[in-house]
Amino acid sequence: PEPTSISSLTDDLLREIFLRLPDLPTLVRAAITCRPFLCLVRSSRAFRRRFRELHASPILALFLTPYMRAVIPSASGSPDPDTTAAFADLLGDDDATEWGTDSQIPYSDGYVAFVNRSTDQTASYSPLNIGAPAQAQALDIYPKPPREGVDAWLEFYTLPPDQEGQRPSRVVCVRHDSSWACARVAVFSSHAMKCQIFPESRGLLLERDRCTIRKLVHGFVCWLQSENCILALNTVTFQFSRMYLPPPLRGPYTYLSFELGQTKDGKLCIVHLQEFTLSVWLWTPDDDGVERFMLHKMFQLHTIVKEITKRSVLDNVDAGEHMNVTDGFVYLSVVHGRGMQSSQWFLSFCLETAEVKLLFEKTCRIRCLVDPYIMAWPPSLMHDKVSPCLCMKN
């Protein structure tokens, strides 16, 4: 038979080959090899949806504070030289210790959010934009958050485009007073270059409640109230609502042991870790059709922690001091020791398969807070309307 060249393969067969690539970075490299390959990925929503189902979003690095180091996780195998170069010398100047990741919104759409502890300045960093044109710089530093008045606050959130590119990226501004007696939302669309201002909302919180922690998750901007509920802004309707916490999670300081996030299919969830038992609560309709947080799964971590640390869980071991829940994965730390030297293990835990991976191990005097950097799907691979000349075979 005559030899077959790659240019003679059909689009469907090429997509089947691409589905067998190991991860998203490999797909990106393949897609930018030539214009037909790029067109192949951009023109098929079904292919992109299937690829996301088969391949979890890759974790490229772990950001450690207060040292502001970026560590390539060992679970990813041999460090990729391009990835290592992208994260090298992150904020590596004398003032680096003043910066830390924004623990409430550590990253969004491929950008890592940092906060300066001294000046309240914020910065967004996209390591994969290094070498890009001037309009897409890797590091942007912003001034101190604005205060509109004595008792008026402005909060800004960036909503990335949806995975199918049907909704463009947007910037949401929330204006409220310190007691949250009233709030107003404005949304700026990068696609239409227009700003939409919504009517003022009142009576959002009970008089004794105060918002303590904010979190941007799939479909919602959430503010955790003092003891028993979450104030949520729906990012489709831009209406406020209250989400009441399940009874086991109510009470003072319980928020220190749970984390808001989303499952692999984008559902809002709460992950709670107490005494090495990990519980997952989903925001879903109950038997009466009323949406609330319902217990979904429970996992026992005693055996897992013992296998990884080689120590008994009773041997001065703490788990879950700092968690991050993203796309169905829980990223957490396990700490052993309370003296001058502490050993820390940073793990990923899949809520679907219960698979655990050791990402990084460290011995230090100061316990490190860690935020994962997870690669976002590149917008350049999501546009369905592709110029015919782009798809011409070379």
Coordinates of C-alpha atoms in Angstrom, one line a residue:
P1 CA 0.0 0.0 0.0
E2 CA 1.1 3.6 -0.6
P3 CA 2.4 5.4 2.4
T4 CA -0.2 7.7 4.1
S5 CA 0.8 11.3 5.0
I6 CA -0.8 13.2 7.8
S7 CA -2.2 15.7 5.3
S8 CA -4.3 12.9 3.8
L9 CA -6.1 12.0 7.0
T10 CA -9.7 13.1 7.4
D11 CA -10.7 15.7 10.0
D12 CA -12.6 13.2 12.0
L13 CA -9.6 10.8 12.2
L14 CA -7.3 13.7 13.2
R15 CA -9.7 14.6 16.0
E16 CA -9.7 11.0 17.2
I17 CA -5.9 11.2 17.3
F18 CA -6.0 14.5 19.2
L19 CA -8.3 13.0 21.8
R20 CA -5.6 10.5 22.6
L21 CA -3.1 13.2 23.5
P22 CA -2.1 13.1 27.2
D23 CA -3.1 16.7 28.3
L24 CA -4.2 20.2 27.3
P25 CA -0.6 21.6 26.9
T26 CA 0.2 18.8 24.4
L27 CA -3.0 19.6 22.5
V28 CA -2.1 23.3 22.3
R29 CA 1.4 22.5 20.9
A30 CA -0.2 20.2 18.3
A31 CA -2.9 22.8 17.4
I32 CA -0.4 25.6 16.7
T33 CA 1.8 23.4 14.6
C34 CA 0.0 24.4 11.5
R35 CA -3.2 26.3 10.5
P36 CA -5.3 23.2 9.5
F37 CA -4.7 21.7 13.0
L38 CA -5.7 25.0 14.7
C39 CA -8.8 25.1 12.6
L40 CA -9.6 21.5 13.4
V41 CA -9.7 22.3 17.2
R42 CA -11.4 25.7 16.9
S43 CA -14.2 24.6 14.6
S44 CA -15.6 21.7 16.7
R45 CA -17.4 22.3 20.0
A46 CA -18.1 18.6 20.3
F47 CA -14.3 17.8 20.1
R48 CA -13.5 20.4 22.8
R49 CA -16.3 19.1 25.1
R50 CA -15.1 15.5 24.6
F51 CA -11.5 16.5 25.3
R52 CA -12.4 18.2 28.6
E53 CA -14.4 15.1 29.6
L54 CA -11.4 12.9 29.0
H55 CA -8.6 15.2 30.4
A56 CA -8.7 17.1 33.6
S57 CA -7.5 20.7 33.6
P58 CA -3.7 20.3 34.3
I59 CA -2.1 21.8 37.3
L60 CA 1.1 23.5 36.2
A61 CA 2.5 25.0 39.3
L62 CA 2.0 25.6 43.1
F63 CA 2.5 29.1 44.5
L64 CA 4.0 29.1 48.0
T65 CA 3.6 32.0 50.3
P66 CA 5.2 33.8 52.1
Y67 CA 8.2 33.0 49.9
M68 CA 6.4 33.6 46.6
R69 CA 8.0 30.6 45.0
A70 CA 6.4 28.7 42.1
V71 CA 6.9 24.9 42.3
I72 CA 6.3 22.5 39.5
P73 CA 4.3 19.6 41.0
S74 CA 6.0 16.2 40.9
A75 CA 2.7 14.5 39.9
S76 CA 3.1 16.1 36.4
G77 CA 6.2 13.9 35.7
S78 CA 9.4 15.5 34.4
P79 CA 9.1 19.3 34.5
D80 CA 8.4 20.8 31.1
P81 CA 11.1 23.3 30.3
D82 CA 8.6 25.8 28.8
T83 CA 6.5 25.6 32.0
T84 CA 9.6 25.9 34.2
A85 CA 10.8 29.0 32.4
A86 CA 7.3 30.6 32.5
F87 CA 7.2 30.4 36.3
A88 CA 10.9 31.2 36.9
D89 CA 11.8 34.2 39.1
L90 CA 8.2 35.1 39.9
L91 CA 8.2 38.4 41.7
G92 CA 11.8 37.6 42.6
D93 CA 12.8 41.0 44.0
D94 CA 13.5 42.3 47.5
D95 CA 9.8 43.1 48.0
A96 CA 8.5 39.6 47.0
T97 CA 7.7 38.7 50.6
E98 CA 5.2 41.5 50.7
W99 CA 3.1 39.8 48.1
G100 CA 0.8 36.8 48.5
T101 CA -1.8 35.1 46.5
D102 CA -5.4 36.3 47.0
S103 CA -6.6 33.4 49.1
Q104 CA -10.2 34.1 48.3
I105 CA -9.8 34.4 44.5
P106 CA -6.4 32.9 43.8
Y107 CA -6.8 32.7 40.0
S108 CA -9.3 33.2 37.2
D109 CA -9.1 32.4 33.5
G110 CA -5.4 31.6 33.6
Y111 CA -4.4 34.7 35.7
V112 CA -3.1 34.4 39.2
A113 CA -4.3 37.1 41.6
F114 CA -1.8 38.6 44.1
V115 CA -2.2 41.1 47.0
N116 CA 0.5 43.3 48.5
R117 CA 0.1 43.1 52.3
S118 CA 1.6 46.6 52.8
T119 CA 0.0 48.7 50.1
D120 CA -3.2 46.7 49.3
Q121 CA -2.2 46.8 45.7
T122 CA -3.3 43.9 43.5
A123 CA -1.6 42.2 40.6
S124 CA -2.6 39.7 38.0
Y125 CA 0.0 37.4 36.5
S126 CA -0.3 35.1 33.5
P127 CA 2.9 33.0 33.2
L128 CA 1.8 31.6 29.9
N129 CA 1.6 35.1 28.4
I130 CA 5.4 35.6 28.7
G131 CA 6.7 36.7 25.3
A132 CA 3.3 37.8 24.2
P133 CA 2.7 41.3 22.6
A134 CA 2.7 44.4 24.8
Q135 CA -1.1 44.4 25.0
A136 CA -1.0 41.0 26.7
Q137 CA 1.7 41.5 29.3
A138 CA 2.3 38.7 31.8
L139 CA 2.2 40.9 34.9
D140 CA -0.2 43.8 35.6
I141 CA 0.0 45.7 38.9
Y142 CA -3.0 47.8 39.9
P143 CA -3.4 50.6 42.5
K144 CA -5.1 50.3 45.8
P145 CA -8.7 49.2 45.6
P146 CA -10.9 52.3 45.3
R147 CA -13.2 53.6 48.0
E148 CA -16.1 55.6 46.6
G149 CA -17.0 57.2 49.9
V150 CA -16.8 56.9 53.7
D151 CA -19.2 53.9 53.7
A152 CA -19.1 52.8 50.1
W153 CA -17.0 49.9 48.7
L154 CA -16.3 48.8 45.2
E155 CA -15.4 45.1 44.4
F156 CA -14.4 44.0 40.9
Y157 CA -14.6 40.4 39.5
T158 CA -13.5 39.1 36.1
L159 CA -15.8 36.5 34.6
P160 CA -14.0 34.4 32.0
P161 CA -15.8 33.4 28.8
D162 CA -17.7 30.2 29.0
Q163 CA -16.1 27.0 27.8
E164 CA -17.9 27.1 24.5
G165 CA -17.1 30.8 23.8
Q166 CA -20.8 31.7 23.7
R167 CA -20.5 34.3 26.4
P168 CA -17.6 36.7 26.3
S169 CA -15.4 37.7 29.3
R170 CA -17.0 40.3 31.5
V171 CA -16.0 42.5 34.4
V172 CA -18.5 42.8 37.3
C173 CA -18.4 45.7 39.7
V174 CA -20.3 45.4 43.0
R175 CA -20.9 48.6 45.0
H176 CA -22.1 48.2 48.6
D177 CA -21.9 49.8 52.0
S178 CA -20.0 48.2 54.9
S179 CA -23.2 46.7 56.3
W180 CA -24.4 45.4 53.0
A181 CA -27.8 47.1 53.6
C182 CA -27.9 47.8 49.8
A183 CA -25.8 46.9 46.8
R184 CA -25.8 47.6 43.1
V185 CA -24.2 45.6 40.3
A186 CA -22.7 46.9 37.0
V187 CA -21.4 44.5 34.2
F188 CA -19.0 45.5 31.5
S189 CA -18.9 43.2 28.4
S190 CA -15.6 43.1 26.5
H191 CA -17.5 41.9 23.4
A192 CA -20.2 44.6 23.2
M193 CA -18.0 47.2 24.9
K194 CA -21.1 48.3 26.9
C195 CA -21.9 48.6 30.5
Q196 CA -25.2 47.3 32.0
I197 CA -26.2 48.7 35.4
F198 CA -28.8 46.7 37.4
P199 CA -31.3 48.1 40.0
E200 CA -30.2 48.5 43.6
S201 CA -30.8 45.5 45.9
R202 CA -31.7 46.1 49.6
G203 CA -32.1 44.0 52.6
L204 CA -29.5 41.5 51.5
L205 CA -28.2 40.6 55.0
L206 CA -29.7 40.3 58.4
E207 CA -28.7 43.1 60.8
R208 CA -26.4 40.8 62.8
D209 CA -24.7 39.3 59.7
R210 CA -21.5 40.5 58.1
C211 CA -19.7 39.1 55.0
T212 CA -16.4 37.7 55.9
I213 CA -15.0 35.7 52.9
R214 CA -15.6 36.2 49.2
K215 CA -15.3 33.5 46.5
L216 CA -15.7 33.5 42.7
V217 CA -17.0 30.0 41.6
H218 CA -18.7 28.7 38.5
G219 CA -21.9 30.7 38.1
F220 CA -21.7 32.7 41.3
V221 CA -19.9 35.3 43.3
C222 CA -20.3 34.2 46.9
W223 CA -19.8 36.1 50.2
L224 CA -19.7 33.9 53.3
Q225 CA -21.7 35.4 56.1
S226 CA -20.8 35.1 59.8
E227 CA -22.5 31.8 60.8
N228 CA -25.2 30.3 58.8
C229 CA -25.5 31.4 55.2
I230 CA -23.9 32.6 51.9
L231 CA -24.9 35.7 50.0
A232 CA -24.7 34.7 46.3
L233 CA -24.7 36.8 43.1
N234 CA -25.9 34.7 40.1
T235 CA -23.6 35.6 37.2
V236 CA -26.3 34.9 34.6
T237 CA -29.2 36.8 36.1
F238 CA -27.1 39.1 38.4
Q239 CA -29.7 38.6 41.1
F240 CA -28.7 38.3 44.8
S241 CA -30.0 35.4 46.9
R242 CA -29.2 33.6 50.2
M243 CA -27.9 30.1 50.4
Y244 CA -28.2 28.6 53.8
L245 CA -25.4 26.3 55.0
P246 CA -26.2 22.8 56.0
P247 CA -26.7 22.4 59.8
P248 CA -23.3 20.7 60.5
L249 CA -21.5 23.7 59.0
R250 CA -23.3 26.4 60.9
G251 CA -21.8 28.2 63.8
P252 CA -18.8 30.5 64.6
Y253 CA -15.5 29.7 62.9
T254 CA -16.8 26.6 61.0
Y255 CA -15.9 28.4 57.8
L256 CA -12.2 27.6 58.7
S257 CA -12.8 24.0 57.9
F258 CA -14.7 24.1 54.6
E259 CA -14.2 25.5 51.2
L260 CA -16.5 26.6 48.3
G261 CA -15.8 25.3 44.8
Q262 CA -17.2 23.5 41.9
T263 CA -17.4 19.9 40.7
K264 CA -16.1 18.6 37.4
D265 CA -19.5 19.3 35.7
G266 CA -19.6 22.9 37.2
K267 CA -21.9 22.4 40.1
L268 CA -21.5 24.6 43.2
C269 CA -20.2 22.6 46.1
I270 CA -18.9 22.8 49.7
V271 CA -16.0 20.5 50.8
H272 CA -15.7 20.1 54.5
L273 CA -12.8 18.4 56.3
Q274 CA -13.0 17.4 59.9
E275 CA -11.0 14.8 61.7
F276 CA -9.8 13.3 58.4
T277 CA -13.3 12.9 57.1
L278 CA -14.0 14.8 53.9
S279 CA -17.6 15.6 53.1
V280 CA -19.0 17.0 49.9
W281 CA -22.2 19.1 49.8
L282 CA -23.8 19.9 46.4
W283 CA -26.1 22.9 45.7
T284 CA -29.0 21.0 44.1
P285 CA -32.8 20.6 44.3
D286 CA -34.2 18.4 47.1
D287 CA -37.2 16.1 46.7
D288 CA -39.5 19.1 46.9
G289 CA -37.6 21.0 44.1
V290 CA -36.1 23.5 46.6
E291 CA -32.4 24.2 46.0
R292 CA -30.2 23.7 49.0
F293 CA -26.9 22.1 50.0
M294 CA -27.3 18.4 50.2
L295 CA -24.7 15.8 51.3
H296 CA -23.3 14.1 48.3
K297 CA -20.3 12.0 49.3
M298 CA -18.0 11.3 52.3
F299 CA -14.4 10.1 52.2
Q300 CA -12.2 8.7 55.0
L301 CA -8.7 10.0 54.6
H302 CA -7.0 8.2 57.5
T303 CA -5.4 5.5 55.3
I304 CA -4.4 7.9 52.6
V305 CA -2.7 10.3 55.0
K306 CA -0.9 7.4 56.7
E307 CA 0.4 6.0 53.4
I308 CA 1.7 9.3 52.2
T309 CA 3.2 10.7 55.5
K310 CA 4.3 7.2 56.8
R311 CA 2.9 8.4 60.1
S312 CA -0.2 7.7 62.1
V313 CA -2.9 10.4 62.0
L314 CA -2.6 10.6 65.7
D315 CA 1.1 11.4 65.5
N316 CA 0.7 15.2 65.5
V317 CA -0.7 15.3 61.9
D318 CA -3.1 18.0 60.7
A319 CA -4.9 18.0 57.3
G320 CA -6.9 20.6 55.4
E321 CA -5.5 23.8 56.9
H322 CA -5.6 25.3 53.4
M323 CA -7.9 23.9 50.7
N324 CA -8.8 24.8 47.2
V325 CA -11.7 23.1 45.3
T326 CA -11.5 23.4 41.5
D327 CA -13.2 21.4 38.8
G328 CA -13.8 18.4 41.0
F329 CA -10.4 18.3 42.6
V330 CA -9.5 19.2 46.2
Y331 CA -6.0 20.6 46.7
L332 CA -5.0 20.4 50.4
S333 CA -2.0 20.3 52.7
V334 CA -1.1 17.7 55.4
V335 CA 1.2 19.0 58.1
H336 CA 3.3 17.0 60.6
G337 CA 5.1 18.7 63.5
R338 CA 4.5 21.8 65.6
G339 CA 8.1 22.6 66.6
M340 CA 10.8 24.5 64.7
Q341 CA 10.6 22.1 61.8
S342 CA 7.4 21.1 60.1
S343 CA 6.9 18.6 57.2
Q344 CA 4.2 19.5 54.7
W345 CA 2.7 17.4 51.9
F346 CA 0.6 19.0 49.2
L347 CA -2.0 16.7 47.7
S348 CA -4.7 16.6 45.0
F349 CA -7.8 14.5 45.7
C350 CA -10.3 13.7 42.9
L351 CA -13.9 13.9 44.1
E352 CA -15.0 11.5 41.3
T353 CA -12.5 8.7 41.6
A354 CA -11.0 9.3 45.1
E355 CA -7.6 9.2 43.5
V356 CA -4.9 11.0 45.5
K357 CA -1.6 12.4 44.0
L358 CA 1.3 13.8 45.9
L359 CA 2.2 17.1 44.3
F360 CA 5.0 18.4 46.5
E361 CA 6.7 17.8 49.8
K362 CA 8.5 20.4 51.9
T363 CA 10.2 20.7 55.3
C364 CA 10.4 24.3 56.7
R365 CA 10.1 26.4 59.8
I366 CA 7.1 28.3 58.6
R367 CA 4.0 26.6 57.3
C368 CA 3.4 27.5 53.7
L369 CA 0.1 28.4 52.2
V370 CA -0.3 27.1 48.7
D371 CA -2.5 27.9 45.8
P372 CA -2.5 25.8 42.6
Y373 CA -2.2 27.3 39.1
I374 CA -4.5 25.4 36.8
M375 CA -4.2 25.9 33.1
A376 CA -7.3 27.5 31.6
W377 CA -8.6 26.5 28.2
P378 CA -6.9 28.9 25.8
P379 CA -9.5 31.3 24.2
S380 CA -7.7 31.1 20.9
L381 CA -8.9 27.5 20.6
M382 CA -12.6 28.2 21.3
H383 CA -13.7 30.4 18.3
D384 CA -16.1 28.4 16.1
K385 CA -16.2 30.9 13.3
V386 CA -12.9 30.5 11.6
S387 CA -11.8 32.3 8.5
P388 CA -11.8 30.0 5.4
C389 CA -8.3 31.0 4.6
L390 CA -7.2 29.8 8.0
C391 CA -8.4 26.3 7.2
M392 CA -6.7 26.0 3.9
K393 CA -4.3 23.1 3.8
N394 CA -0.7 24.0 3.5

